[in-house]
């Protein structure tokens, strides 16, 4: 059984955390550890009316964000990594500066010090210089900054499509490759024929 920590913070987009938990549950073989910040709970009320109960039901273990003595606060607790979905600019800043001021930022700190996968679904727009510098600092420490930006080539027709595509790409980063017809397969023959020099390209 592999383990993954899912942190949900007070940026808008708590549906990303929800969908990750659903996909991990559907995939099977993963023990999920959920931790939500107080600001996340405010957003969940706004964005996912039945969300908190649903989130807690999907996770194998739910941790109190103030409990910095929880299992996931220690590097000796084996797990594959952590996704912070969504990740607020406050949490981003706290991780960038190794503050470990709650269980989300402590668990993220553990991922970085143990060189484990940390994916931060950072949500803010536009970005100020502190946000950008904090993203750089986290990247330099080994985290993956993954703003939930839609991929229009996948031709999403609903918000669910947009969320699913991002979650699929996040799980790819943990070696969990879902089958999906939304993966890029290259240009259509018609579009490829418009590429300059296409006539001389192999296969055209
Ligand atoms: C409705 C709502 C939406 C918010 N959206 C964002 C957001 O997209 N990005 C962000 O960085 N903060 C956002 N915030 C502000 C954070 O919730 C706030 O900075 C909070 O202190 C974050 O704390 P946390 O990182 O511990 O969850 C939002 C707040 C509310 C109430």
mmCIF file of N, CA and C in Angstrom, residues 18-119:
data_model
loop_
_atom_site.group_PDB
_atom_site.id
_atom_site.type_symbol
_atom_site.label_atom_id
_atom_site.label_comp_id
_atom_site.label_asym_id
_atom_site.label_seq_id
_atom_site.Cartn_x
_atom_site.Cartn_y
_atom_site.Cartn_z
ATOM 1 N N UNK A 18 -10.551 17.315 -3.727
ATOM 2 C CA UNK A 18 -11.624 16.308 -3.739
ATOM 3 C C UNK A 18 -11.413 15.305 -4.871
ATOM 4 N N UNK A 19 -11.147 15.799 -6.037
ATOM 5 C CA UNK A 19 -11.018 14.906 -7.207
ATOM 6 C C UNK A 19 -9.779 14.013 -7.080
ATOM 7 N N UNK A 20 -8.704 14.566 -6.518
ATOM 8 C CA UNK A 20 -7.509 13.727 -6.320
ATOM 9 C C UNK A 20 -7.831 12.562 -5.387
ATOM 10 N N UNK A 21 -8.559 12.862 -4.310
ATOM 11 C CA UNK A 21 -8.925 11.796 -3.368
ATOM 12 C C UNK A 21 -9.822 10.758 -4.049
ATOM 13 N N UNK A 22 -10.746 11.246 -4.888
ATOM 14 C CA UNK A 22 -11.629 10.300 -5.596
ATOM 15 C C UNK A 22 -10.827 9.405 -6.528
ATOM 16 N N UNK A 23 -9.905 9.998 -7.259
ATOM 17 C CA UNK A 23 -9.124 9.220 -8.227
ATOM 18 C C UNK A 23 -8.215 8.214 -7.515
ATOM 19 N N UNK A 24 -7.655 8.630 -6.400
ATOM 20 C CA UNK A 24 -6.791 7.711 -5.644
ATOM 21 C C UNK A 24 -7.609 6.557 -5.075
ATOM 22 N N UNK A 25 -8.812 6.854 -4.645
ATOM 23 C CA UNK A 25 -9.708 5.817 -4.119
ATOM 24 C C UNK A 25 -10.091 4.831 -5.236
ATOM 25 N N UNK A 26 -10.429 5.406 -6.436
ATOM 26 C CA UNK A 26 -10.810 4.554 -7.584
ATOM 27 C C UNK A 26 -9.644 3.679 -8.025
ATOM 28 N N UNK A 27 -8.439 4.239 -7.995
ATOM 29 C CA UNK A 27 -7.263 3.493 -8.450
ATOM 30 C C UNK A 27 -6.977 2.325 -7.530
ATOM 31 N N UNK A 28 -7.129 2.547 -6.249
ATOM 32 C CA UNK A 28 -6.861 1.506 -5.263
ATOM 33 C C UNK A 28 -5.366 1.378 -5.012
ATOM 34 N N UNK A 29 -5.009 0.775 -3.881
ATOM 35 C CA UNK A 29 -3.598 0.572 -3.561
ATOM 36 C C UNK A 29 -2.930 1.788 -2.943
ATOM 37 N N UNK A 30 -3.734 2.827 -2.665
ATOM 38 C CA UNK A 30 -3.165 4.037 -2.057
ATOM 39 C C UNK A 30 -3.867 4.332 -0.736
ATOM 40 N N UNK A 31 -3.073 4.595 0.281
ATOM 41 C CA UNK A 31 -3.622 5.057 1.563
ATOM 42 C C UNK A 31 -3.480 6.572 1.566
ATOM 43 N N UNK A 32 -4.601 7.267 1.708
ATOM 44 C CA UNK A 32 -4.552 8.732 1.626
ATOM 45 C C UNK A 32 -4.662 9.364 3.012
ATOM 46 N N UNK A 33 -3.857 10.411 3.201
ATOM 47 C CA UNK A 33 -3.849 11.167 4.453
ATOM 48 C C UNK A 33 -4.256 12.596 4.126
ATOM 49 N N UNK A 34 -5.391 13.003 4.670
ATOM 50 C CA UNK A 34 -5.944 14.326 4.350
ATOM 51 C C UNK A 34 -5.724 15.295 5.501
ATOM 52 N N UNK A 35 -5.316 16.513 5.144
ATOM 53 C CA UNK A 35 -5.225 17.570 6.159
ATOM 54 C C UNK A 35 -5.670 18.887 5.527
ATOM 55 N N UNK A 36 -6.580 19.556 6.219
ATOM 56 C CA UNK A 36 -7.184 20.790 5.680
ATOM 57 C C UNK A 36 -6.910 21.955 6.636
ATOM 58 N N UNK A 37 -6.605 23.097 6.054
ATOM 59 C CA UNK A 37 -6.358 24.283 6.895
ATOM 60 C C UNK A 37 -7.701 24.908 7.287
ATOM 61 N N UNK A 38 -7.722 25.767 8.328
ATOM 62 C CA UNK A 38 -8.967 26.458 8.691
ATOM 63 C C UNK A 38 -9.529 27.266 7.525
ATOM 64 N N UNK A 39 -8.670 27.918 6.749
ATOM 65 C CA UNK A 39 -9.157 28.696 5.595
ATOM 66 C C UNK A 39 -9.727 27.758 4.525
ATOM 67 N N UNK A 40 -9.174 26.572 4.393
ATOM 68 C CA UNK A 40 -9.717 25.595 3.431
ATOM 69 C C UNK A 40 -11.160 25.269 3.793
ATOM 70 N N UNK A 41 -11.419 25.147 5.080
ATOM 71 C CA UNK A 41 -12.786 24.786 5.507
ATOM 72 C C UNK A 41 -13.784 25.882 5.118
ATOM 73 N N UNK A 42 -13.333 27.142 5.191
ATOM 74 C CA UNK A 42 -14.204 28.253 4.759
ATOM 75 C C UNK A 42 -14.536 28.112 3.282
ATOM 76 N N UNK A 43 -13.508 27.854 2.482
ATOM 77 C CA UNK A 43 -13.726 27.741 1.037
ATOM 78 C C UNK A 43 -14.553 26.524 0.684
ATOM 79 N N UNK A 44 -14.314 25.437 1.393
ATOM 80 C CA UNK A 44 -15.066 24.206 1.116
ATOM 81 C C UNK A 44 -16.557 24.456 1.324
ATOM 82 N N UNK A 45 -16.877 25.216 2.354
ATOM 83 C CA UNK A 45 -18.300 25.563 2.600
ATOM 84 C C UNK A 45 -18.893 26.328 1.433
ATOM 85 N N UNK A 46 -18.074 27.222 0.854
ATOM 86 C CA UNK A 46 -18.555 28.030 -0.282
ATOM 87 C C UNK A 46 -18.646 27.215 -1.561
ATOM 88 N N UNK A 47 -17.635 26.369 -1.763
ATOM 89 C CA UNK A 47 -17.460 25.752 -3.089
ATOM 90 C C UNK A 47 -18.032 24.346 -3.194
ATOM 91 N N UNK A 48 -18.005 23.622 -2.106
ATOM 92 C CA UNK A 48 -18.447 22.213 -2.110
ATOM 93 C C UNK A 48 -19.365 22.016 -0.912
ATOM 94 N N UNK A 49 -20.643 22.370 -1.044
ATOM 95 C CA UNK A 49 -21.529 22.369 0.123
ATOM 96 C C UNK A 49 -21.479 21.089 0.968
ATOM 97 N N UNK A 50 -21.373 19.921 0.333
ATOM 98 C CA UNK A 50 -21.268 18.687 1.132
ATOM 99 C C UNK A 50 -19.831 18.213 1.207
ATOM 100 N N UNK A 51 -18.938 19.121 0.868
ATOM 101 C CA UNK A 51 -17.548 18.740 0.630
ATOM 102 C C UNK A 51 -16.794 18.188 1.803
ATOM 103 N N UNK A 52 -16.949 18.809 2.990
ATOM 104 C CA UNK A 52 -16.094 18.390 4.106
ATOM 105 C C UNK A 52 -16.361 16.925 4.452
ATOM 106 N N UNK A 53 -17.643 16.595 4.556
ATOM 107 C CA UNK A 53 -17.987 15.211 4.895
ATOM 108 C C UNK A 53 -17.526 14.260 3.800
ATOM 109 N N UNK A 54 -17.722 14.698 2.556
ATOM 110 C CA UNK A 54 -17.324 13.855 1.415
ATOM 111 C C UNK A 54 -15.803 13.663 1.403
ATOM 112 N N UNK A 55 -15.091 14.745 1.647
ATOM 113 C CA UNK A 55 -13.624 14.680 1.672
ATOM 114 C C UNK A 55 -13.164 13.724 2.765
ATOM 115 N N UNK A 56 -13.752 13.878 3.928
ATOM 116 C CA UNK A 56 -13.332 13.041 5.060
ATOM 117 C C UNK A 56 -13.665 11.577 4.824
ATOM 118 N N UNK A 57 -14.779 11.341 4.097
ATOM 119 C CA UNK A 57 -15.161 9.946 3.823
ATOM 120 C C UNK A 57 -14.215 9.312 2.801
ATOM 121 N N UNK A 58 -13.672 10.131 1.917
ATOM 122 C CA UNK A 58 -12.799 9.594 0.868
ATOM 123 C C UNK A 58 -11.404 9.269 1.382
ATOM 124 N N UNK A 59 -10.970 10.002 2.400
ATOM 125 C CA UNK A 59 -9.595 9.816 2.889
ATOM 126 C C UNK A 59 -9.532 8.629 3.845
ATOM 127 N N UNK A 60 -8.384 7.963 3.847
ATOM 128 C CA UNK A 60 -8.209 6.859 4.803
ATOM 129 C C UNK A 60 -7.938 7.397 6.199
ATOM 130 N N UNK A 61 -7.158 8.474 6.256
ATOM 131 C CA UNK A 61 -6.845 9.087 7.552
ATOM 132 C C UNK A 61 -7.039 10.597 7.411
ATOM 133 N N UNK A 62 -7.716 11.196 8.397
ATOM 134 C CA UNK A 62 -7.899 12.656 8.404
ATOM 135 C C UNK A 62 -7.137 13.202 9.609
ATOM 136 N N UNK A 63 -6.267 14.166 9.348
ATOM 137 C CA UNK A 63 -5.456 14.740 10.422
ATOM 138 C C UNK A 63 -5.927 16.151 10.757
ATOM 139 N N UNK A 64 -5.805 16.500 12.023
ATOM 140 C CA UNK A 64 -6.060 17.874 12.458
ATOM 141 C C UNK A 64 -4.849 18.735 12.082
ATOM 142 N N UNK A 65 -5.104 19.855 11.434
ATOM 143 C CA UNK A 65 -4.015 20.692 10.935
ATOM 144 C C UNK A 65 -3.110 21.226 12.058
ATOM 145 N N UNK A 66 -3.653 21.267 13.279
ATOM 146 C CA UNK A 66 -2.835 21.761 14.401
ATOM 147 C C UNK A 66 -1.966 20.672 15.024
ATOM 148 N N UNK A 67 -2.222 19.422 14.623
ATOM 149 C CA UNK A 67 -1.510 18.314 15.251
ATOM 150 C C UNK A 67 -0.156 18.075 14.573
ATOM 151 N N UNK A 68 0.832 18.854 14.983
ATOM 152 C CA UNK A 68 2.148 18.706 14.358
ATOM 153 C C UNK A 68 2.895 17.479 14.892
ATOM 154 N N UNK A 69 2.189 16.713 15.711
ATOM 155 C CA UNK A 69 2.747 15.431 16.181
ATOM 156 C C UNK A 69 2.152 14.249 15.422
ATOM 157 N N UNK A 70 1.398 14.520 14.353
ATOM 158 C CA UNK A 70 0.774 13.427 13.584
ATOM 159 C C UNK A 70 1.849 12.622 12.842
ATOM 160 N N UNK A 71 1.460 11.432 12.390
ATOM 161 C CA UNK A 71 2.400 10.549 11.680
ATOM 162 C C UNK A 71 3.089 11.274 10.521
ATOM 163 N N UNK A 72 2.326 11.993 9.731
ATOM 164 C CA UNK A 72 2.870 12.612 8.515
ATOM 165 C C UNK A 72 3.818 13.783 8.805
ATOM 166 N N UNK A 73 3.962 14.116 10.088
ATOM 167 C CA UNK A 73 4.892 15.191 10.463
ATOM 168 C C UNK A 73 6.318 14.667 10.580
ATOM 169 N N UNK A 74 6.494 13.355 10.393
ATOM 170 C CA UNK A 74 7.833 12.779 10.577
ATOM 171 C C UNK A 74 8.332 12.137 9.293
ATOM 172 N N UNK A 75 9.606 12.302 9.018
ATOM 173 C CA UNK A 75 10.226 11.681 7.852
ATOM 174 C C UNK A 75 10.316 10.174 7.988
ATOM 175 N N UNK A 76 10.208 9.664 9.188
ATOM 176 C CA UNK A 76 10.294 8.206 9.376
ATOM 177 C C UNK A 76 8.994 7.515 8.980
ATOM 178 N N UNK A 77 7.942 8.277 8.773
ATOM 179 C CA UNK A 77 6.673 7.721 8.291
ATOM 180 C C UNK A 77 6.776 7.655 6.763
ATOM 181 N N UNK A 78 6.788 6.433 6.247
ATOM 182 C CA UNK A 78 7.072 6.258 4.815
ATOM 183 C C UNK A 78 5.856 6.646 3.970
ATOM 184 N N UNK A 79 6.068 7.515 3.009
ATOM 185 C CA UNK A 79 5.009 7.821 2.040
ATOM 186 C C UNK A 79 5.650 8.303 0.746
ATOM 187 N N UNK A 80 4.866 8.225 -0.333
ATOM 188 C CA UNK A 80 5.404 8.564 -1.656
ATOM 189 C C UNK A 80 5.558 10.065 -1.816
ATOM 190 N N UNK A 81 4.643 10.812 -1.230
ATOM 191 C CA UNK A 81 4.720 12.247 -1.404
ATOM 192 C C UNK A 81 3.438 12.945 -1.009
ATOM 193 N N UNK A 82 3.345 14.183 -1.460
ATOM 194 C CA UNK A 82 2.235 15.037 -1.030
ATOM 195 C C UNK A 82 1.797 15.945 -2.171
ATOM 196 N N UNK A 83 0.491 16.110 -2.272
ATOM 197 C CA UNK A 83 -0.061 17.118 -3.190
ATOM 198 C C UNK A 83 -0.791 18.138 -2.329
ATOM 199 N N UNK A 84 -0.523 19.425 -2.553
ATOM 200 C CA UNK A 84 -1.281 20.479 -1.876
ATOM 201 C C UNK A 84 -2.214 21.065 -2.925
ATOM 202 N N UNK A 85 -3.514 20.755 -2.758
ATOM 203 C CA UNK A 85 -4.476 21.011 -3.830
ATOM 204 C C UNK A 85 -5.790 21.535 -3.270
ATOM 205 N N UNK A 86 -6.028 22.837 -3.395
ATOM 206 C CA UNK A 86 -5.174 23.873 -3.943
ATOM 207 C C UNK A 86 -4.182 24.374 -2.895
ATOM 208 N N UNK A 87 -3.165 25.082 -3.371
ATOM 209 C CA UNK A 87 -2.151 25.651 -2.467
ATOM 210 C C UNK A 87 -2.263 27.175 -2.496
ATOM 211 N N UNK A 88 -2.549 27.756 -1.342
ATOM 212 C CA UNK A 88 -2.663 29.219 -1.243
ATOM 213 C C UNK A 88 -1.269 29.859 -1.262
ATOM 214 N N UNK A 89 -1.238 31.142 -1.479
ATOM 215 C CA UNK A 89 0.031 31.884 -1.454
ATOM 216 C C UNK A 89 0.603 31.935 -0.037
ATOM 217 N N UNK A 90 -0.283 31.878 0.978
ATOM 218 C CA UNK A 90 0.218 31.848 2.353
ATOM 219 C C UNK A 90 0.979 30.551 2.612
ATOM 220 N N UNK A 91 0.362 29.430 2.217
ATOM 221 C CA UNK A 91 1.036 28.143 2.432
ATOM 222 C C UNK A 91 2.294 28.038 1.575
ATOM 223 N N UNK A 92 2.202 28.528 0.341
ATOM 224 C CA UNK A 92 3.395 28.543 -0.520
ATOM 225 C C UNK A 92 4.547 29.274 0.181
ATOM 226 N N UNK A 93 4.241 30.457 0.728
ATOM 227 C CA UNK A 93 5.270 31.250 1.405
ATOM 228 C C UNK A 93 5.823 30.533 2.624
ATOM 229 N N UNK A 94 4.934 29.888 3.373
ATOM 230 C CA UNK A 94 5.379 29.176 4.577
ATOM 231 C C UNK A 94 6.276 27.992 4.214
ATOM 232 N N UNK A 95 5.955 27.311 3.119
ATOM 233 C CA UNK A 95 6.800 26.178 2.684
ATOM 234 C C UNK A 95 8.139 26.716 2.167
ATOM 235 N N UNK A 96 8.072 27.792 1.395
ATOM 236 C CA UNK A 96 9.299 28.367 0.824
ATOM 237 C C UNK A 96 10.284 28.746 1.922
ATOM 238 N N UNK A 97 9.751 29.119 3.102
ATOM 239 C CA UNK A 97 10.615 29.571 4.195
ATOM 240 C C UNK A 97 10.707 28.551 5.319
ATOM 241 N N UNK A 98 10.295 27.305 5.041
ATOM 242 C CA UNK A 98 10.440 26.184 5.986
ATOM 243 C C UNK A 98 9.847 26.510 7.347
ATOM 244 N N UNK A 99 8.700 27.172 7.374
ATOM 245 C CA UNK A 99 8.131 27.601 8.657
ATOM 246 C C UNK A 99 7.544 26.449 9.464
ATOM 247 N N UNK A 100 7.010 25.428 8.798
ATOM 248 C CA UNK A 100 6.397 24.291 9.500
ATOM 249 C C UNK A 100 5.445 24.774 10.600
ATOM 250 N N UNK A 101 4.604 25.732 10.270
ATOM 251 C CA UNK A 101 3.751 26.348 11.296
ATOM 252 C C UNK A 101 2.398 25.661 11.450
ATOM 253 N N UNK A 102 2.148 24.650 10.654
ATOM 254 C CA UNK A 102 0.978 23.793 10.882
ATOM 255 C C UNK A 102 1.280 22.432 10.243
ATOM 256 N N UNK A 103 0.339 21.503 10.291
ATOM 257 C CA UNK A 103 0.657 20.154 9.800
ATOM 258 C C UNK A 103 0.832 20.112 8.281
ATOM 259 N N UNK A 104 0.165 21.011 7.547
ATOM 260 C CA UNK A 104 0.347 21.016 6.083
ATOM 261 C C UNK A 104 1.773 21.460 5.738
ATOM 262 N N UNK A 105 2.183 22.574 6.340
ATOM 263 C CA UNK A 105 3.505 23.096 5.987
ATOM 264 C C UNK A 105 4.615 22.215 6.579
ATOM 265 N N UNK A 106 4.347 21.584 7.730
ATOM 266 C CA UNK A 106 5.327 20.641 8.283
ATOM 267 C C UNK A 106 5.464 19.405 7.375
ATOM 268 N N UNK A 107 4.327 18.837 6.943
ATOM 269 C CA UNK A 107 4.386 17.653 6.073
ATOM 270 C C UNK A 107 5.103 18.001 4.766
ATOM 271 N N UNK A 108 4.834 19.189 4.237
ATOM 272 C CA UNK A 108 5.504 19.615 3.003
ATOM 273 C C UNK A 108 7.011 19.740 3.247
ATOM 274 N N UNK A 109 7.374 20.270 4.402
ATOM 275 C CA UNK A 109 8.790 20.415 4.758
ATOM 276 C C UNK A 109 9.464 19.045 4.820
ATOM 277 N N UNK A 110 8.728 18.085 5.356
ATOM 278 C CA UNK A 110 9.251 16.711 5.450
ATOM 279 C C UNK A 110 9.497 16.164 4.038
ATOM 280 N N UNK A 111 8.542 16.372 3.129
ATOM 281 C CA UNK A 111 8.702 15.884 1.751
ATOM 282 C C UNK A 111 9.983 16.447 1.135
ATOM 283 N N UNK A 112 10.224 17.729 1.370
ATOM 284 C CA UNK A 112 11.404 18.353 0.775
ATOM 285 C C UNK A 112 12.687 17.837 1.414
ATOM 286 N N UNK A 113 12.670 17.693 2.738
ATOM 287 C CA UNK A 113 13.927 17.244 3.375
ATOM 288 C C UNK A 113 14.219 15.791 3.078
ATOM 289 N N UNK A 114 13.176 14.992 2.853
ATOM 290 C CA UNK A 114 13.366 13.565 2.531
ATOM 291 C C UNK A 114 13.487 13.341 1.024
ATOM 292 N N UNK A 115 13.465 14.424 0.267
ATOM 293 C CA UNK A 115 13.549 14.365 -1.212
ATOM 294 C C UNK A 115 12.427 13.526 -1.806
ATOM 295 N N UNK A 116 11.232 13.725 -1.263
ATOM 296 C CA UNK A 116 10.054 13.061 -1.802
ATOM 297 C C UNK A 116 9.279 14.032 -2.689
ATOM 298 N N UNK A 117 8.339 13.477 -3.428
ATOM 299 C CA UNK A 117 7.565 14.286 -4.371
ATOM 300 C C UNK A 117 6.626 15.240 -3.626
ATOM 301 N N UNK A 118 6.713 16.520 -3.958
ATOM 302 C CA UNK A 118 5.793 17.520 -3.428
ATOM 303 C C UNK A 118 5.246 18.314 -4.618
ATOM 304 N N UNK A 119 3.935 18.204 -4.849
ATOM 305 C CA UNK A 119 3.307 18.930 -5.952
ATOM 306 C C UNK A 119 2.381 19.986 -5.348
#
